[in-house]
C-alpha atoms as an extended CHARMM CRD file, in Angstrom:
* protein
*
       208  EXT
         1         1  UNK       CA            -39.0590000000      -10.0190000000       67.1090000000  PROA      1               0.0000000000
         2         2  UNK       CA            -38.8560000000       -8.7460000000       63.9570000000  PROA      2               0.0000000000
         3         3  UNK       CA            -40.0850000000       -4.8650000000       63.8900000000  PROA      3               0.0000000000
         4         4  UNK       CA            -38.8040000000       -2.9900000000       60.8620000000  PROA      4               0.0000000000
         5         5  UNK       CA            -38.2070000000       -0.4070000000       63.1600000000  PROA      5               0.0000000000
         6         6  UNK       CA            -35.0310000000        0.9310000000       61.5170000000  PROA      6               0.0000000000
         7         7  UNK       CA            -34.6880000000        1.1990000000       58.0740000000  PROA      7               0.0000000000
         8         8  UNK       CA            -31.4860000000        0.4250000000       55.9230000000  PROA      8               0.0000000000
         9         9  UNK       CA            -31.6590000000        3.8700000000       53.7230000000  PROA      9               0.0000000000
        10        10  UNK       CA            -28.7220000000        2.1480000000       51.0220000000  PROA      10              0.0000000000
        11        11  UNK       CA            -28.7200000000       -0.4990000000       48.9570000000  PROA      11              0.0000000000
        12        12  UNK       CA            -28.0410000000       -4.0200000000       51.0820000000  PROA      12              0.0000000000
        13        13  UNK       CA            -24.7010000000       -5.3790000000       51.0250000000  PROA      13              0.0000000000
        14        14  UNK       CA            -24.0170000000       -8.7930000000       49.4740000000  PROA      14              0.0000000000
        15        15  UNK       CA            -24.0340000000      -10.5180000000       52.7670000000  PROA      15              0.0000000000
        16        16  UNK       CA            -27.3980000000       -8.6680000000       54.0440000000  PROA      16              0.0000000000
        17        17  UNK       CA            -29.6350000000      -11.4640000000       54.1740000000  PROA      17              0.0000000000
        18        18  UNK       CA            -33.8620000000      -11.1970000000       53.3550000000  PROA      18              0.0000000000
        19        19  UNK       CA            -36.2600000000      -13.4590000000       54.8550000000  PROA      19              0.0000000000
        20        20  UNK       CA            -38.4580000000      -15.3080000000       52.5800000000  PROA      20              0.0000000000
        21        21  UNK       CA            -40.7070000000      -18.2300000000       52.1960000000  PROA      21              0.0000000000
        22        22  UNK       CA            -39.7790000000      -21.6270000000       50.6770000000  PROA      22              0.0000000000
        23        23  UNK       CA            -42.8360000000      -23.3310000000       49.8330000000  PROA      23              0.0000000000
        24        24  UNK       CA            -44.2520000000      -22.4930000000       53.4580000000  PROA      24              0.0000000000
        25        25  UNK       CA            -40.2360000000      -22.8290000000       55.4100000000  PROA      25              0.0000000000
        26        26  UNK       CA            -38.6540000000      -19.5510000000       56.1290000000  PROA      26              0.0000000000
        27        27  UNK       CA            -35.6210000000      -19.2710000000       55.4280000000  PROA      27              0.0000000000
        28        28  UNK       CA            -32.8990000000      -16.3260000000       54.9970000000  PROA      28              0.0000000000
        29        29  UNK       CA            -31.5250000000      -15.1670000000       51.7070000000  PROA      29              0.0000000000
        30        30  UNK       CA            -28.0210000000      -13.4150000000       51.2170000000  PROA      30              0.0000000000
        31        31  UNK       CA            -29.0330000000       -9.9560000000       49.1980000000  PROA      31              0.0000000000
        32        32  UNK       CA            -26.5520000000      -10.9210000000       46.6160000000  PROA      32              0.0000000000
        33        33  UNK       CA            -28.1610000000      -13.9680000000       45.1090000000  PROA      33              0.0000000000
        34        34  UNK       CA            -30.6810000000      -10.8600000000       43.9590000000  PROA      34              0.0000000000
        35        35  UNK       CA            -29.4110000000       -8.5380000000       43.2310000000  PROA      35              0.0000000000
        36        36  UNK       CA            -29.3060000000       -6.7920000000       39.7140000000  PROA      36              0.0000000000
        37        37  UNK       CA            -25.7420000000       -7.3000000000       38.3610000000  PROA      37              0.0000000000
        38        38  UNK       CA            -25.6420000000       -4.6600000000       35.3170000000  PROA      38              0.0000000000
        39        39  UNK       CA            -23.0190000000       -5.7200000000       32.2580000000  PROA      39              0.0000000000
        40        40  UNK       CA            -21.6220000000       -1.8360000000       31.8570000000  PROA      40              0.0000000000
        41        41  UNK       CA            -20.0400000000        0.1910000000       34.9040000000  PROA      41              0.0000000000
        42        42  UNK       CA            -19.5990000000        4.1830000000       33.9130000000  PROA      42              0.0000000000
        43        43  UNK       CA            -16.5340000000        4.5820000000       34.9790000000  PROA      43              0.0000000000
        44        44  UNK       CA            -15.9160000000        8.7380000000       33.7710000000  PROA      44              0.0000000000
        45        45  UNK       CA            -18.4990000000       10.8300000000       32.1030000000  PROA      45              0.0000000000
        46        46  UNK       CA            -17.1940000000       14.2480000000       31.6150000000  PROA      46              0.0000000000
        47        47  UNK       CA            -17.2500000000       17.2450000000       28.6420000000  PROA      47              0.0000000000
        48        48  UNK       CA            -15.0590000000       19.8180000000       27.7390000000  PROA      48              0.0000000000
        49        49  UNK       CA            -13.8270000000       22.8060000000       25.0930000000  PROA      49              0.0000000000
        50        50  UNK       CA            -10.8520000000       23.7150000000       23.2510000000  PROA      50              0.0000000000
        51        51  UNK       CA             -8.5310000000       20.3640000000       23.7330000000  PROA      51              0.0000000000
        52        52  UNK       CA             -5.7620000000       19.2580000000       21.7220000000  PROA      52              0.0000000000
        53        53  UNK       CA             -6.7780000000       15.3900000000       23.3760000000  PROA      53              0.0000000000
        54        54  UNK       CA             -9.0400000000       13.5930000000       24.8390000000  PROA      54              0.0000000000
        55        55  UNK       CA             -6.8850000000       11.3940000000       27.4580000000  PROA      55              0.0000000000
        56        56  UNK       CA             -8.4980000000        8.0460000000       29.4710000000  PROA      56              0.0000000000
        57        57  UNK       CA             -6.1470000000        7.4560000000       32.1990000000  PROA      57              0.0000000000
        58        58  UNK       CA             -4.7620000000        4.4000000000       34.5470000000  PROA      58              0.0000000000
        59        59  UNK       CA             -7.4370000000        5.5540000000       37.0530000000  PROA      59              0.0000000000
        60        60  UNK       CA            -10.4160000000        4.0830000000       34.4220000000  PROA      60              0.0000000000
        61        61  UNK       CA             -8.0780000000        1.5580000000       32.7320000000  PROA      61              0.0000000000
        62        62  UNK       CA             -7.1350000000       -0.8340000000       35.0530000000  PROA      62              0.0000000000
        63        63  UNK       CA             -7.1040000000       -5.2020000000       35.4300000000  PROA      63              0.0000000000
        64        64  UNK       CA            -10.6540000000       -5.0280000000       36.7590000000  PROA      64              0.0000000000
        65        65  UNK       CA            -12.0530000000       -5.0160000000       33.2800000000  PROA      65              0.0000000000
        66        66  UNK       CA            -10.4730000000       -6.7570000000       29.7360000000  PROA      66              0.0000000000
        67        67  UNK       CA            -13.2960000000       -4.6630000000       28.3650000000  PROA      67              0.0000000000
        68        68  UNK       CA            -13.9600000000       -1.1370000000       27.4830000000  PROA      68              0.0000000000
        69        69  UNK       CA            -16.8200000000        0.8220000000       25.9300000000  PROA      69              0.0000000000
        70        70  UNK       CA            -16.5950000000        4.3000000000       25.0470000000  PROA      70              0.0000000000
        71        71  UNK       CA            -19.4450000000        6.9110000000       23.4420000000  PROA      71              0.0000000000
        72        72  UNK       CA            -17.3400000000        9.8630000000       22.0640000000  PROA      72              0.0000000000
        73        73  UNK       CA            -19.1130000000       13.1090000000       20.6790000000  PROA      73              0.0000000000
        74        74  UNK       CA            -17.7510000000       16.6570000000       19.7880000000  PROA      74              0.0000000000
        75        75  UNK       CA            -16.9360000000       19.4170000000       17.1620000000  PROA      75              0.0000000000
        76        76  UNK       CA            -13.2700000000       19.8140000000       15.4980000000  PROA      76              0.0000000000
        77        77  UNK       CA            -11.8520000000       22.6650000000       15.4010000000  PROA      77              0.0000000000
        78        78  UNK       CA            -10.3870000000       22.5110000000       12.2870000000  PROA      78              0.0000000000
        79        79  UNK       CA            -12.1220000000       21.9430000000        9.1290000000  PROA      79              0.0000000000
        80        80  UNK       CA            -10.9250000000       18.3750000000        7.0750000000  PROA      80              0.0000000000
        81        81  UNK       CA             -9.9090000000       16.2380000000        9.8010000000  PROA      81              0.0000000000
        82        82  UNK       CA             -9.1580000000       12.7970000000       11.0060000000  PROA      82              0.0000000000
        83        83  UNK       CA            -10.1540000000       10.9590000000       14.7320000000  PROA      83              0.0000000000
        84        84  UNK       CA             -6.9090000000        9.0720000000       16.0860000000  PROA      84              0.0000000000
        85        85  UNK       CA             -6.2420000000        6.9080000000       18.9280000000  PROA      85              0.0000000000
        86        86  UNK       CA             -2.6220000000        6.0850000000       20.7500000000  PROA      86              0.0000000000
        87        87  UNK       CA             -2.3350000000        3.9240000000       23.4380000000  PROA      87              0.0000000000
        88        88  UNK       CA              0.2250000000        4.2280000000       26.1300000000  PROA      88              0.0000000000
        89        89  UNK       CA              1.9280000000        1.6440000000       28.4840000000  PROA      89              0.0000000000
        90        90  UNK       CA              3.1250000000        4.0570000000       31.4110000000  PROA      90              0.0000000000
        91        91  UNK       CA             -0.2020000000        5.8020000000       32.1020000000  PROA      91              0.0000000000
        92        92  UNK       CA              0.4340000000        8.4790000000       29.5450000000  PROA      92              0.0000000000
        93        93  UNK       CA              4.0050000000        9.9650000000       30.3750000000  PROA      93              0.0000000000
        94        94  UNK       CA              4.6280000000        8.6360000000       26.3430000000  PROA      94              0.0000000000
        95        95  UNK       CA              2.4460000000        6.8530000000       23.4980000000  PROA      95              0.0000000000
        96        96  UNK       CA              3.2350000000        4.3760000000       21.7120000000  PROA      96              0.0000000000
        97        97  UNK       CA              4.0820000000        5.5360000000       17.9780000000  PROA      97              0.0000000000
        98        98  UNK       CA              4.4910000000        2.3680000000       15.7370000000  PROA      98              0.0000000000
        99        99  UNK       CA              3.1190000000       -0.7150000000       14.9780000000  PROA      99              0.0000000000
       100       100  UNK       CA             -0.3310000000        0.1450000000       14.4460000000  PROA      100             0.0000000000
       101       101  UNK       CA             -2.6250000000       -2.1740000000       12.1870000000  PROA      101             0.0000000000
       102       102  UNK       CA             -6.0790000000       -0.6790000000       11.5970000000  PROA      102             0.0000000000
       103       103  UNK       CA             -8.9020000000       -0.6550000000        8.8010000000  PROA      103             0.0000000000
       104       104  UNK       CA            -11.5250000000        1.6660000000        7.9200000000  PROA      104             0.0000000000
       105       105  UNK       CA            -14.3710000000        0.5460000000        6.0540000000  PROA      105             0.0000000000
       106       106  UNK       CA            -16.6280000000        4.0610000000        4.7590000000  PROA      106             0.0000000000
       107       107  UNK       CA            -20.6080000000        2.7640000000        4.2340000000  PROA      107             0.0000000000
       108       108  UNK       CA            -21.6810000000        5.2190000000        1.0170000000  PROA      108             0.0000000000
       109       109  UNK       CA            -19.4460000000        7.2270000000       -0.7570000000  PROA      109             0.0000000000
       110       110  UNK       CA            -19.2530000000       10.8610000000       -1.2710000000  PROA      110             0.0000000000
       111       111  UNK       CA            -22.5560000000       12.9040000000       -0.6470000000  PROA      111             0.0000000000
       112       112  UNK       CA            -24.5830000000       10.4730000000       -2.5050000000  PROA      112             0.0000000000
       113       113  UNK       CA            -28.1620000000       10.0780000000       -1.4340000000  PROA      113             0.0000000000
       114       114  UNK       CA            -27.5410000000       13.2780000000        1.0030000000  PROA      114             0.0000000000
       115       115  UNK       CA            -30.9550000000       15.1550000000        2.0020000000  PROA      115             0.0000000000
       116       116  UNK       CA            -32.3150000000       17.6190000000        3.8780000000  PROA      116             0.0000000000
       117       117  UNK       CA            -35.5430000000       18.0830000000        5.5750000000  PROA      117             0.0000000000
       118       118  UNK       CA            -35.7120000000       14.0940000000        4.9510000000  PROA      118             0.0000000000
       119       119  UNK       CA            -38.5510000000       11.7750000000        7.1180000000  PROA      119             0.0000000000
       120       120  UNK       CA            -35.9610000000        9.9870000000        8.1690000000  PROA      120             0.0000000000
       121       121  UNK       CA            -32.2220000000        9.9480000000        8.8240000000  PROA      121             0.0000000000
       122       122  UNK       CA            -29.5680000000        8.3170000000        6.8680000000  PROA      122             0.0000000000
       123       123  UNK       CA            -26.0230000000        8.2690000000        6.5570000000  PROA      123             0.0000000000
       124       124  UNK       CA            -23.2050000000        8.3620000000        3.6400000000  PROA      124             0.0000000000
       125       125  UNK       CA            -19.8810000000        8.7120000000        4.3410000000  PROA      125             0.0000000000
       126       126  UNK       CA            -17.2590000000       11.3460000000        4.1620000000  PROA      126             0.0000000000
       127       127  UNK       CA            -13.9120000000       10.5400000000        4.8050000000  PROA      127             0.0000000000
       128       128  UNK       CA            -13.1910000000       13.9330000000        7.2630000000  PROA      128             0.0000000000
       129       129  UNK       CA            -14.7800000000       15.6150000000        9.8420000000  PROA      129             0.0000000000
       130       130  UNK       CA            -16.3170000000       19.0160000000        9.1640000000  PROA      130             0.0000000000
       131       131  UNK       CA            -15.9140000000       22.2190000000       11.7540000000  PROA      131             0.0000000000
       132       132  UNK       CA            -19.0030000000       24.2960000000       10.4750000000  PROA      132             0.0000000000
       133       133  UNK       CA            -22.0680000000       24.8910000000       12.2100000000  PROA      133             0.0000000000
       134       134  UNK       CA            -24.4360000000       21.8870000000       11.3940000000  PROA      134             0.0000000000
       135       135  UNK       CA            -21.2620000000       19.9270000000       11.6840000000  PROA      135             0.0000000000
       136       136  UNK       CA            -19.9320000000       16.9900000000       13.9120000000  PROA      136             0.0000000000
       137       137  UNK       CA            -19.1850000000       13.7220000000       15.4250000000  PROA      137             0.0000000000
       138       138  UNK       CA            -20.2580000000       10.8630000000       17.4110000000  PROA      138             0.0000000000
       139       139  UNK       CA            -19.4110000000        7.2960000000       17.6170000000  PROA      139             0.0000000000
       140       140  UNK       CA            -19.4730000000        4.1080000000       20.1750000000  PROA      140             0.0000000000
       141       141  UNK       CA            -15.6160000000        2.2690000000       20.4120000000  PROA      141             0.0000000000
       142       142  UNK       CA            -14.7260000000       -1.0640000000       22.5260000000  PROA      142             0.0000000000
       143       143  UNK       CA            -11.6380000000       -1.3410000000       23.4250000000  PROA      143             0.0000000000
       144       144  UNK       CA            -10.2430000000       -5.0770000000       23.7420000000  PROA      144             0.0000000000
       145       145  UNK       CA             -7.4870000000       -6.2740000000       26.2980000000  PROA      145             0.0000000000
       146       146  UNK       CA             -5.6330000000       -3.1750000000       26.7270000000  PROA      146             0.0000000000
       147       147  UNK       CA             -4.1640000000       -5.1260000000       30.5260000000  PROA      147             0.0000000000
       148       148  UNK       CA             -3.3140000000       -8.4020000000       28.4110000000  PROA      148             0.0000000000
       149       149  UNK       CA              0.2800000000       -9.4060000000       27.9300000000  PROA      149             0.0000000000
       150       150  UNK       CA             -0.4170000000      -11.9130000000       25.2200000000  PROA      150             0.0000000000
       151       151  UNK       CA             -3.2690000000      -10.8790000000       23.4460000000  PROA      151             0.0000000000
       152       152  UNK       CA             -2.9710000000       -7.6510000000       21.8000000000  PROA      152             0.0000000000
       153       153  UNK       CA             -4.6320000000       -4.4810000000       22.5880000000  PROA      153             0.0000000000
       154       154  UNK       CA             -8.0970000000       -4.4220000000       19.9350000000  PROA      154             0.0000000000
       155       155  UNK       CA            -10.2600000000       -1.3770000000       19.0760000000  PROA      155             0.0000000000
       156       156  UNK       CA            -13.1080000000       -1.2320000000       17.0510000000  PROA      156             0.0000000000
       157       157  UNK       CA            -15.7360000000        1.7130000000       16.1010000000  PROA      157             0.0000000000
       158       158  UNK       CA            -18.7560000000        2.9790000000       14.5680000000  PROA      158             0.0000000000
       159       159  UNK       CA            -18.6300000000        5.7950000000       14.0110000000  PROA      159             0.0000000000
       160       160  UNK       CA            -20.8520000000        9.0260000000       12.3220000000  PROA      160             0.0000000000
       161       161  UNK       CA            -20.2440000000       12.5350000000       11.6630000000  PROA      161             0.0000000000
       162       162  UNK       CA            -20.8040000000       14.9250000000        9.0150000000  PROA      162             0.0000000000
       163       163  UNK       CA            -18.0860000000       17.2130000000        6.7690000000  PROA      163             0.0000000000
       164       164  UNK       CA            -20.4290000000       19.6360000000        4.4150000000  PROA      164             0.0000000000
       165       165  UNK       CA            -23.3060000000       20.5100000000        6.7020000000  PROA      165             0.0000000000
       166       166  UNK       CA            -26.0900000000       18.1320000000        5.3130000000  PROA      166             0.0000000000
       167       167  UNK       CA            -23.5840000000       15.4370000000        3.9480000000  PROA      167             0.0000000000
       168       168  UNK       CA            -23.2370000000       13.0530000000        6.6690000000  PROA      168             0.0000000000
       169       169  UNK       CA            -20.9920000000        9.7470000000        6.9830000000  PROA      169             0.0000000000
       170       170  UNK       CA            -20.8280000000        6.3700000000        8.6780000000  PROA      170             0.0000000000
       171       171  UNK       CA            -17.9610000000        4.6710000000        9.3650000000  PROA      171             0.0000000000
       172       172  UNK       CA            -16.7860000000        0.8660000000       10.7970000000  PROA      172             0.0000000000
       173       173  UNK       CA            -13.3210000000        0.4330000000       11.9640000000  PROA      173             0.0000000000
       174       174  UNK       CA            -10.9360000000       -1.6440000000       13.6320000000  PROA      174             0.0000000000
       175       175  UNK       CA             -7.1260000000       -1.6930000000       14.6850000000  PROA      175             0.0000000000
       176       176  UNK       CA             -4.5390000000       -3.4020000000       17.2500000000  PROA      176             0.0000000000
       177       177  UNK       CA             -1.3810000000       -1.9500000000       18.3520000000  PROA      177             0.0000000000
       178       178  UNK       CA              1.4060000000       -4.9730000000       17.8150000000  PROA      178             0.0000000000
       179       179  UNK       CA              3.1370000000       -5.2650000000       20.9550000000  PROA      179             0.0000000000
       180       180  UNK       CA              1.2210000000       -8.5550000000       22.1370000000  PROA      180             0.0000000000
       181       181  UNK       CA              3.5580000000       -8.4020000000       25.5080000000  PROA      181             0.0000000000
       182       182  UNK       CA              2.7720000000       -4.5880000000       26.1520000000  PROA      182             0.0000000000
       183       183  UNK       CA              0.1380000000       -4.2200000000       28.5770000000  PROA      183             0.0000000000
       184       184  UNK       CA             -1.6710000000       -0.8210000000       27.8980000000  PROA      184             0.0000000000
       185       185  UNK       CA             -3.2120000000        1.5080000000       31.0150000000  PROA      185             0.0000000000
       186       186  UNK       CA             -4.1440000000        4.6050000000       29.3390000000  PROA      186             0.0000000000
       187       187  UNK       CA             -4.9080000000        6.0020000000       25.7170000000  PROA      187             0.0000000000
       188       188  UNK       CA             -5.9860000000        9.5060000000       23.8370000000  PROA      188             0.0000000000
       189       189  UNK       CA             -8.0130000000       10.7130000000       21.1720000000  PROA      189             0.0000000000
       190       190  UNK       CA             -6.8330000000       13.3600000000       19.0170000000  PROA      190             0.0000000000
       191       191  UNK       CA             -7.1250000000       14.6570000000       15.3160000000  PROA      191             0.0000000000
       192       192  UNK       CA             -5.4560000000       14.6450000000       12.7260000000  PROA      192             0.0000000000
       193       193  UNK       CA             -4.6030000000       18.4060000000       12.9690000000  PROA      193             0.0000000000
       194       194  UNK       CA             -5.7750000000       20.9370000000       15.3450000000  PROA      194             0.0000000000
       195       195  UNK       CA             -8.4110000000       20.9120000000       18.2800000000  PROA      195             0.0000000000
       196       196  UNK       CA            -11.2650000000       19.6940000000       19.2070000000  PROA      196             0.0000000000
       197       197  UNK       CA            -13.6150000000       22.5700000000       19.6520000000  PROA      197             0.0000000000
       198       198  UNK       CA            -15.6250000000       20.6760000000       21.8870000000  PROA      198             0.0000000000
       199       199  UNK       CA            -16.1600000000       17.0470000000       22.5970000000  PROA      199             0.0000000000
       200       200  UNK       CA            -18.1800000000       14.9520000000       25.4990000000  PROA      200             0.0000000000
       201       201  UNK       CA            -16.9740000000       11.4160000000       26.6800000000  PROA      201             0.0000000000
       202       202  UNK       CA            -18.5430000000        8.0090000000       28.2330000000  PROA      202             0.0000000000
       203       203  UNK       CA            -16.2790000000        5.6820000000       29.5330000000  PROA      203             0.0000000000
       204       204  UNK       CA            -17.6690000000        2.0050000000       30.5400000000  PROA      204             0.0000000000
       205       205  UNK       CA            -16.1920000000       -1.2080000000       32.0460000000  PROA      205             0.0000000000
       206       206  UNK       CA            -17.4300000000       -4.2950000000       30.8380000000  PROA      206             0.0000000000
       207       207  UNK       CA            -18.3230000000       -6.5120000000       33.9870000000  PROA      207             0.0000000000
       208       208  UNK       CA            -16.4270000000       -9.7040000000       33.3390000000  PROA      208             0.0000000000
């Protein structure tokens, strides 16, 4: 008898099965055949003020994903800075500190076609990152087979931020680290010089 008199008050487990009707035949289902299967799992969201890094550790890095997104915002601290990235192999007890390939491409130059009070937006680049008040950063970076040990850790980046208040840049990157055997489990952002002043951090696994 089937009476629905208890209800399951969670989402079903794979094996759960549904009953359902095949052209007239009922017949049971296993949940999982159904079940939404989303491409990105957050795997940290979290904020903060006043850090000299911005570490993601073994405990998000790890061999159940090859792939990595990660939404970075903040404020630097100090004025005419640059965003950097190290990767480290024993879950950040050192960084790796040579053999770093990468390449920067700046869309725009200067403050050309800057504007306020505009009817749209749209972004120049600046080379730096700006600490003033209408000043900041954002930008969106996969991170490629960091757990490989022949393919070598990839990064690449969009990123947007602004150095002289209403001048704002964008900016498309890419890099490896060259250690093709070197698996990598954890890596940091830092600048250049100085802090950031604040900052606020996504981190997503790619479902493989």
């Amino acid at each position: 008898i089937i009476s629905a008199d208890t209800a399951l008050g969670a989402e079903p487990a794979d094996t759960d099965e549904l009953l359902v009707s095949d052209a007239g035949v009922l017949k049971r289902m296993d949940y999982s055949y159904i079940k939404a299967s989303p491409g990105l799992v957050r795997l940290l969201s979290t904020s903060g003020t006043n850090a000299s890094t911005v570490d993601i550790s073994s405990t998000y890095i790890t061999s159940t994903y090859d792939h990595y997104k990660i939404y970075f915002s903040g404020k630097a601290a100090t004025d005419n800075t640059g965003l950097q990235v190290q990767f480290s192999t024993n879950n950040g007890s050192s960084y790796v500190t040579s053999g770093y390939t990468f390449n920067v491409s700046d869309i725009g130059q200067g403050n050309q076609n800057a504007t306020t009070s505009a009817s749209q937006l749209q972004f120049t680049n600046q080379a730096y990152l700006g600490n003033d008040t209408n000043e900041g950063f954002t930008g969106v970076f996969d991170v490629l087979n960091p757990n490989s040990t022949t393919i070598p850790t990839m990064m690449v980046s969009i990123m947007s931020g602004s150095d002289n208040g209403n001048t704002f840049f964008l900016q498309a990157g890419n890099g490896r680290v060259n250690d093709g055997t070197q698996a990598h489990n954890s890596l940091k952002f830092f600048q250049s010089s100085g802090n950031y002043a604040s900052y606020a951090i996504q981190v997503y696994g790619v479902l493989k």
